[in-house]
Amino acid sequence: MRRLRQALALSTLSLVSAATMLASPAAAATVDSAGCPTPTRAEAKRSAAGKSDQPPKGATALRGVRVNHIPKGFSSGQVVVNKHDGISEYGYQWTDDRSEVDRKQRSLWVRVVCWPDAHKLSQLKNAPFDLGTFSGDVRTAKIGGREVLTQEGDGALGHGQYAGWVERKGTVITVMASQPLVPHLGKIIKGIRLP
């Protein structure tokens, strides 16, 4: 009987492994009930521990999100997870070796926010984000084929350009590009895809 159970366990494990290898990255994504990509427990632990990836991850650094245009020149990356007040903030930040105060620093932060109340662009001005709030001189612009809310980076975000939009009801995407990457912002925004 014991050998039968072991054989069944091994065959089940083989089927699960095969199914996992055949699953697309989008199918492997963790999503909430509204279809918004959310971090896995392992990613939340990596974020809390401040662990970085060297070299950084690529286009599928965020499960369920594809960032098709990532400029070159990054040396590390880090998943950033924050959950509060029924909101999930899930992002990835690519950086180079320069100091945050160096105007030549290359830094890109792409974030998905699962915020059930989000349904129109103007709401981002009062969004309950812990990091990267839209405050001060905010304007609406068309960047990368999307209508976005944008502002210059401030002290907390660093230098550069910050943009955000409501991808669909309950799902917000934000992008922060440091000053050297601002010319790429249109391609970066245009290349972001959710399933």
PDB file of C-alpha atoms in Angstrom:
ATOM      1  CA  MET A   1       0.000   0.000   0.000  1.00  0.00           C
ATOM      2  CA  ARG A   2       2.840   2.356   0.874  1.00  0.00           C
ATOM      3  CA  ARG A   3       4.541   1.741  -2.503  1.00  0.00           C
ATOM      4  CA  LEU A   4       1.259   2.404  -4.291  1.00  0.00           C
ATOM      5  CA  ARG A   5       0.920   5.776  -2.518  1.00  0.00           C
ATOM      6  CA  GLN A   6       4.534   6.663  -3.398  1.00  0.00           C
ATOM      7  CA  ALA A   7       3.968   5.706  -7.036  1.00  0.00           C
ATOM      8  CA  LEU A   8       0.777   7.820  -7.164  1.00  0.00           C
ATOM      9  CA  ALA A   9       2.576  10.750  -5.535  1.00  0.00           C
ATOM     10  CA  LEU A  10       5.426  10.538  -8.061  1.00  0.00           C
ATOM     11  CA  SER A  11       3.078  10.336 -11.043  1.00  0.00           C
ATOM     12  CA  THR A  12       1.072  13.307  -9.731  1.00  0.00           C
ATOM     13  CA  LEU A  13       4.297  15.272  -9.203  1.00  0.00           C
ATOM     14  CA  SER A  14       5.386  14.469 -12.772  1.00  0.00           C
ATOM     15  CA  LEU A  15       2.054  15.677 -14.175  1.00  0.00           C
ATOM     16  CA  VAL A  16       2.198  18.886 -12.128  1.00  0.00           C
ATOM     17  CA  SER A  17       5.805  19.502 -13.224  1.00  0.00           C
ATOM     18  CA  ALA A  18       4.916  18.945 -16.875  1.00  0.00           C
ATOM     19  CA  ALA A  19       1.908  21.256 -16.621  1.00  0.00           C
ATOM     20  CA  THR A  20       4.058  23.920 -14.959  1.00  0.00           C
ATOM     21  CA  MET A  21       6.671  23.743 -17.722  1.00  0.00           C
ATOM     22  CA  LEU A  22       3.983  24.064 -20.402  1.00  0.00           C
ATOM     23  CA  ALA A  23       2.157  26.960 -18.729  1.00  0.00           C
ATOM     24  CA  SER A  24       2.760  30.376 -20.217  1.00  0.00           C
ATOM     25  CA  PRO A  25       4.109  33.182 -17.974  1.00  0.00           C
ATOM     26  CA  ALA A  26       0.665  34.814 -18.038  1.00  0.00           C
ATOM     27  CA  ALA A  27      -0.971  31.590 -16.846  1.00  0.00           C
ATOM     28  CA  ALA A  28       1.567  31.339 -14.022  1.00  0.00           C
ATOM     29  CA  ALA A  29       0.719  34.840 -12.827  1.00  0.00           C
ATOM     30  CA  THR A  30      -1.027  35.434  -9.568  1.00  0.00           C
ATOM     31  CA  VAL A  31      -4.091  37.620 -10.142  1.00  0.00           C
ATOM     32  CA  ASP A  32      -6.793  38.967  -7.881  1.00  0.00           C
ATOM     33  CA  SER A  33     -10.518  38.495  -8.498  1.00  0.00           C
ATOM     34  CA  ALA A  34     -10.576  41.478 -10.892  1.00  0.00           C
ATOM     35  CA  GLY A  35      -7.702  40.079 -12.974  1.00  0.00           C
ATOM     36  CA  CYS A  36      -5.042  42.419 -11.571  1.00  0.00           C
ATOM     37  CA  PRO A  37      -1.509  40.937 -11.277  1.00  0.00           C
ATOM     38  CA  THR A  38      -0.410  40.489  -7.661  1.00  0.00           C
ATOM     39  CA  PRO A  39       2.867  39.343  -6.115  1.00  0.00           C
ATOM     40  CA  THR A  40       3.522  35.825  -4.958  1.00  0.00           C
ATOM     41  CA  ARG A  41       4.435  35.149  -1.319  1.00  0.00           C
ATOM     42  CA  ALA A  42       8.030  34.523  -2.380  1.00  0.00           C
ATOM     43  CA  GLU A  43       8.176  37.950  -4.084  1.00  0.00           C
ATOM     44  CA  ALA A  44       6.708  39.633  -1.008  1.00  0.00           C
ATOM     45  CA  LYS A  45       9.413  37.983   1.118  1.00  0.00           C
ATOM     46  CA  ARG A  46      12.165  39.082  -1.316  1.00  0.00           C
ATOM     47  CA  SER A  47      10.818  42.635  -1.205  1.00  0.00           C
ATOM     48  CA  ALA A  48      10.665  42.694   2.595  1.00  0.00           C
ATOM     49  CA  ALA A  49      14.229  41.362   2.785  1.00  0.00           C
ATOM     50  CA  GLY A  50      15.468  43.941   0.250  1.00  0.00           C
ATOM     51  CA  LYS A  51      16.987  41.234  -1.969  1.00  0.00           C
ATOM     52  CA  SER A  52      18.167  42.324  -5.399  1.00  0.00           C
ATOM     53  CA  ASP A  53      18.723  40.522  -8.692  1.00  0.00           C
ATOM     54  CA  GLN A  54      22.120  40.847 -10.362  1.00  0.00           C
ATOM     55  CA  PRO A  55      21.731  40.948 -13.298  1.00  0.00           C
ATOM     56  CA  PRO A  56      18.185  42.310 -13.192  1.00  0.00           C
ATOM     57  CA  LYS A  57      15.225  40.377 -14.539  1.00  0.00           C
ATOM     58  CA  GLY A  58      13.895  41.214 -17.982  1.00  0.00           C
ATOM     59  CA  ALA A  59      10.536  41.788 -19.666  1.00  0.00           C
ATOM     60  CA  THR A  60       8.649  39.386 -17.362  1.00  0.00           C
ATOM     61  CA  ALA A  61      10.102  40.636 -14.059  1.00  0.00           C
ATOM     62  CA  LEU A  62       6.518  41.171 -12.848  1.00  0.00           C
ATOM     63  CA  ARG A  63       4.293  38.106 -13.119  1.00  0.00           C
ATOM     64  CA  GLY A  64       1.337  38.837 -15.372  1.00  0.00           C
ATOM     65  CA  VAL A  65       2.933  41.993 -16.799  1.00  0.00           C
ATOM     66  CA  ARG A  66       5.156  42.291 -19.837  1.00  0.00           C
ATOM     67  CA  VAL A  67       7.536  45.264 -20.102  1.00  0.00           C
ATOM     68  CA  ASN A  68       8.569  45.013 -23.747  1.00  0.00           C
ATOM     69  CA  HIS A  69      10.970  47.977 -23.802  1.00  0.00           C
ATOM     70  CA  ILE A  70      13.638  48.081 -21.106  1.00  0.00           C
ATOM     71  CA  PRO A  71      16.559  50.364 -22.003  1.00  0.00           C
ATOM     72  CA  LYS A  72      20.065  48.930 -21.582  1.00  0.00           C
ATOM     73  CA  GLY A  73      22.529  49.831 -18.849  1.00  0.00           C
ATOM     74  CA  PHE A  74      21.017  48.360 -15.671  1.00  0.00           C
ATOM     75  CA  SER A  75      23.126  46.341 -13.249  1.00  0.00           C
ATOM     76  CA  SER A  76      20.536  45.227 -10.697  1.00  0.00           C
ATOM     77  CA  GLY A  77      16.829  44.954 -10.079  1.00  0.00           C
ATOM     78  CA  GLN A  78      14.453  44.488  -7.198  1.00  0.00           C
ATOM     79  CA  VAL A  79      10.826  43.532  -6.720  1.00  0.00           C
ATOM     80  CA  VAL A  80       8.903  46.048  -4.599  1.00  0.00           C
ATOM     81  CA  VAL A  81       5.742  44.878  -2.838  1.00  0.00           C
ATOM     82  CA  ASN A  82       3.470  46.886  -0.570  1.00  0.00           C
ATOM     83  CA  LYS A  83       0.017  45.863   0.642  1.00  0.00           C
ATOM     84  CA  HIS A  84      -2.194  48.182   2.678  1.00  0.00           C
ATOM     85  CA  ASP A  85      -5.832  49.219   3.047  1.00  0.00           C
ATOM     86  CA  GLY A  86      -7.084  46.616   0.539  1.00  0.00           C
ATOM     87  CA  ILE A  87      -4.573  47.767  -2.092  1.00  0.00           C
ATOM     88  CA  SER A  88      -1.688  45.768  -3.543  1.00  0.00           C
ATOM     89  CA  GLU A  89       1.290  47.685  -4.975  1.00  0.00           C
ATOM     90  CA  TYR A  90       3.533  45.371  -7.013  1.00  0.00           C
ATOM     91  CA  GLY A  91       6.518  46.710  -8.916  1.00  0.00           C
ATOM     92  CA  TYR A  92      10.025  46.111 -10.170  1.00  0.00           C
ATOM     93  CA  GLN A  93      12.871  48.618 -10.169  1.00  0.00           C
ATOM     94  CA  TRP A  94      15.851  48.424 -12.515  1.00  0.00           C
ATOM     95  CA  THR A  95      18.933  50.485 -11.541  1.00  0.00           C
ATOM     96  CA  ASP A  96      22.583  51.014 -12.410  1.00  0.00           C
ATOM     97  CA  ASP A  97      25.534  51.444 -10.028  1.00  0.00           C
ATOM     98  CA  ARG A  98      25.344  55.229  -9.726  1.00  0.00           C
ATOM     99  CA  SER A  99      24.189  57.080  -6.624  1.00  0.00           C
ATOM    100  CA  GLU A 100      20.545  58.187  -6.435  1.00  0.00           C
ATOM    101  CA  VAL A 101      21.670  61.833  -6.388  1.00  0.00           C
ATOM    102  CA  ASP A 102      23.714  61.454  -9.598  1.00  0.00           C
ATOM    103  CA  ARG A 103      21.658  62.978 -12.435  1.00  0.00           C
ATOM    104  CA  LYS A 104      23.127  60.351 -14.782  1.00  0.00           C
ATOM    105  CA  GLN A 105      21.726  57.466 -12.738  1.00  0.00           C
ATOM    106  CA  ARG A 106      19.607  55.075 -14.803  1.00  0.00           C
ATOM    107  CA  SER A 107      16.557  53.909 -12.916  1.00  0.00           C
ATOM    108  CA  LEU A 108      13.227  52.522 -14.090  1.00  0.00           C
ATOM    109  CA  TRP A 109      10.334  51.551 -11.829  1.00  0.00           C
ATOM    110  CA  VAL A 110       7.228  49.866 -13.254  1.00  0.00           C
ATOM    111  CA  ARG A 111       4.392  49.181 -10.828  1.00  0.00           C
ATOM    112  CA  VAL A 112       0.931  47.632 -10.970  1.00  0.00           C
ATOM    113  CA  VAL A 113      -1.525  48.754  -8.317  1.00  0.00           C
ATOM    114  CA  CYS A 114      -4.594  46.641  -7.619  1.00  0.00           C
ATOM    115  CA  TRP A 115      -6.993  49.298  -6.358  1.00  0.00           C
ATOM    116  CA  PRO A 116     -10.632  48.137  -6.686  1.00  0.00           C
ATOM    117  CA  ASP A 117     -11.986  51.724  -6.754  1.00  0.00           C
ATOM    118  CA  ALA A 118      -9.849  52.854  -9.707  1.00  0.00           C
ATOM    119  CA  HIS A 119     -11.765  53.440 -12.921  1.00  0.00           C
ATOM    120  CA  LYS A 120     -10.776  56.862 -14.280  1.00  0.00           C
ATOM    121  CA  LEU A 121      -7.557  58.824 -14.723  1.00  0.00           C
ATOM    122  CA  SER A 122      -8.519  61.787 -12.525  1.00  0.00           C
ATOM    123  CA  GLN A 123      -8.682  59.488  -9.478  1.00  0.00           C
ATOM    124  CA  LEU A 124      -4.906  59.107  -9.530  1.00  0.00           C
ATOM    125  CA  LYS A 125      -4.547  62.630  -8.115  1.00  0.00           C
ATOM    126  CA  ASN A 126      -5.982  61.332  -4.830  1.00  0.00           C
ATOM    127  CA  ALA A 127      -4.852  57.712  -5.050  1.00  0.00           C
ATOM    128  CA  PRO A 128      -3.995  56.149  -1.686  1.00  0.00           C
ATOM    129  CA  PHE A 129      -0.510  55.010  -2.741  1.00  0.00           C
ATOM    130  CA  ASP A 130       2.197  54.820  -0.081  1.00  0.00           C
ATOM    131  CA  LEU A 131       4.907  55.648  -2.616  1.00  0.00           C
ATOM    132  CA  GLY A 132       4.672  57.627  -5.817  1.00  0.00           C
ATOM    133  CA  THR A 133       1.653  59.808  -5.223  1.00  0.00           C
ATOM    134  CA  PHE A 134       0.529  62.258  -7.875  1.00  0.00           C
ATOM    135  CA  SER A 135       0.803  65.645  -6.202  1.00  0.00           C
ATOM    136  CA  GLY A 136       2.006  69.082  -7.128  1.00  0.00           C
ATOM    137  CA  ASP A 137       2.202  70.039 -10.799  1.00  0.00           C
ATOM    138  CA  VAL A 138       0.285  67.150 -12.390  1.00  0.00           C
ATOM    139  CA  ARG A 139      -0.884  67.191 -16.004  1.00  0.00           C
ATOM    140  CA  THR A 140      -2.641  64.894 -18.461  1.00  0.00           C
ATOM    141  CA  ALA A 141      -0.661  63.869 -21.539  1.00  0.00           C
ATOM    142  CA  LYS A 142      -0.625  61.323 -24.337  1.00  0.00           C
ATOM    143  CA  ILE A 143       2.540  59.210 -23.985  1.00  0.00           C
ATOM    144  CA  GLY A 144       3.153  55.923 -25.752  1.00  0.00           C
ATOM    145  CA  GLY A 145      -0.374  55.950 -27.155  1.00  0.00           C
ATOM    146  CA  ARG A 146      -1.951  56.107 -23.701  1.00  0.00           C
ATOM    147  CA  GLU A 147      -3.605  58.963 -21.878  1.00  0.00           C
ATOM    148  CA  VAL A 148      -1.603  59.324 -18.678  1.00  0.00           C
ATOM    149  CA  LEU A 149      -1.275  61.524 -15.638  1.00  0.00           C
ATOM    150  CA  THR A 150       2.300  62.778 -15.423  1.00  0.00           C
ATOM    151  CA  GLN A 151       4.577  64.888 -13.276  1.00  0.00           C
ATOM    152  CA  GLU A 152       8.252  65.626 -12.808  1.00  0.00           C
ATOM    153  CA  GLY A 153       9.973  63.345 -10.327  1.00  0.00           C
ATOM    154  CA  ASP A 154      10.289  64.806  -6.847  1.00  0.00           C
ATOM    155  CA  GLY A 155      12.694  64.116  -4.004  1.00  0.00           C
ATOM    156  CA  ALA A 156      11.059  60.852  -2.933  1.00  0.00           C
ATOM    157  CA  LEU A 157      10.789  59.494  -6.481  1.00  0.00           C
ATOM    158  CA  GLY A 158      14.110  60.813  -7.682  1.00  0.00           C
ATOM    159  CA  HIS A 159      14.732  62.894 -10.795  1.00  0.00           C
ATOM    160  CA  GLY A 160      12.973  62.201 -14.072  1.00  0.00           C
ATOM    161  CA  GLN A 161       9.389  61.687 -15.187  1.00  0.00           C
ATOM    162  CA  TYR A 162       6.564  59.869 -13.417  1.00  0.00           C
ATOM    163  CA  ALA A 163       3.444  58.677 -15.283  1.00  0.00           C
ATOM    164  CA  GLY A 164       0.404  56.577 -14.488  1.00  0.00           C
ATOM    165  CA  TRP A 165      -2.871  55.401 -15.987  1.00  0.00           C
ATOM    166  CA  VAL A 166      -5.859  53.182 -15.288  1.00  0.00           C
ATOM    167  CA  GLU A 167      -5.267  50.128 -17.474  1.00  0.00           C
ATOM    168  CA  ARG A 168      -8.720  48.745 -16.664  1.00  0.00           C
ATOM    169  CA  LYS A 169     -11.143  48.968 -13.766  1.00  0.00           C
ATOM    170  CA  GLY A 170      -9.253  48.170 -10.582  1.00  0.00           C
ATOM    171  CA  THR A 171      -5.808  48.099 -12.230  1.00  0.00           C
ATOM    172  CA  VAL A 172      -3.432  51.075 -12.281  1.00  0.00           C
ATOM    173  CA  ILE A 173       0.030  51.113 -13.840  1.00  0.00           C
ATOM    174  CA  THR A 174       2.727  53.635 -12.946  1.00  0.00           C
ATOM    175  CA  VAL A 175       6.161  54.207 -14.483  1.00  0.00           C
ATOM    176  CA  MET A 176       9.017  56.265 -13.070  1.00  0.00           C
ATOM    177  CA  ALA A 177      11.921  56.866 -15.463  1.00  0.00           C
ATOM    178  CA  SER A 178      15.060  58.688 -14.314  1.00  0.00           C
ATOM    179  CA  GLN A 179      16.224  61.693 -16.349  1.00  0.00           C
ATOM    180  CA  PRO A 180      18.482  59.754 -18.800  1.00  0.00           C
ATOM    181  CA  LEU A 181      15.541  57.446 -19.623  1.00  0.00           C
ATOM    182  CA  VAL A 182      12.886  60.121 -20.204  1.00  0.00           C
ATOM    183  CA  PRO A 183      13.469  59.996 -24.013  1.00  0.00           C
ATOM    184  CA  HIS A 184      12.504  56.281 -23.846  1.00  0.00           C
ATOM    185  CA  LEU A 185       9.326  56.866 -21.811  1.00  0.00           C
ATOM    186  CA  GLY A 186       6.981  56.644 -24.818  1.00  0.00           C
ATOM    187  CA  LYS A 187       8.412  53.261 -25.879  1.00  0.00           C
ATOM    188  CA  ILE A 188       8.406  51.985 -22.293  1.00  0.00           C
ATOM    189  CA  ILE A 189       4.747  52.901 -21.747  1.00  0.00           C
ATOM    190  CA  LYS A 190       3.671  51.640 -25.159  1.00  0.00           C
ATOM    191  CA  GLY A 191       5.388  48.306 -24.517  1.00  0.00           C
ATOM    192  CA  ILE A 192       3.695  47.490 -21.210  1.00  0.00           C
ATOM    193  CA  ARG A 193       1.109  44.737 -21.616  1.00  0.00           C
ATOM    194  CA  LEU A 194      -1.216  42.869 -19.271  1.00  0.00           C
ATOM    195  CA  PRO A 195      -3.051  39.684 -20.307  1.00  0.00           C
TER     196      PRO A 195
END
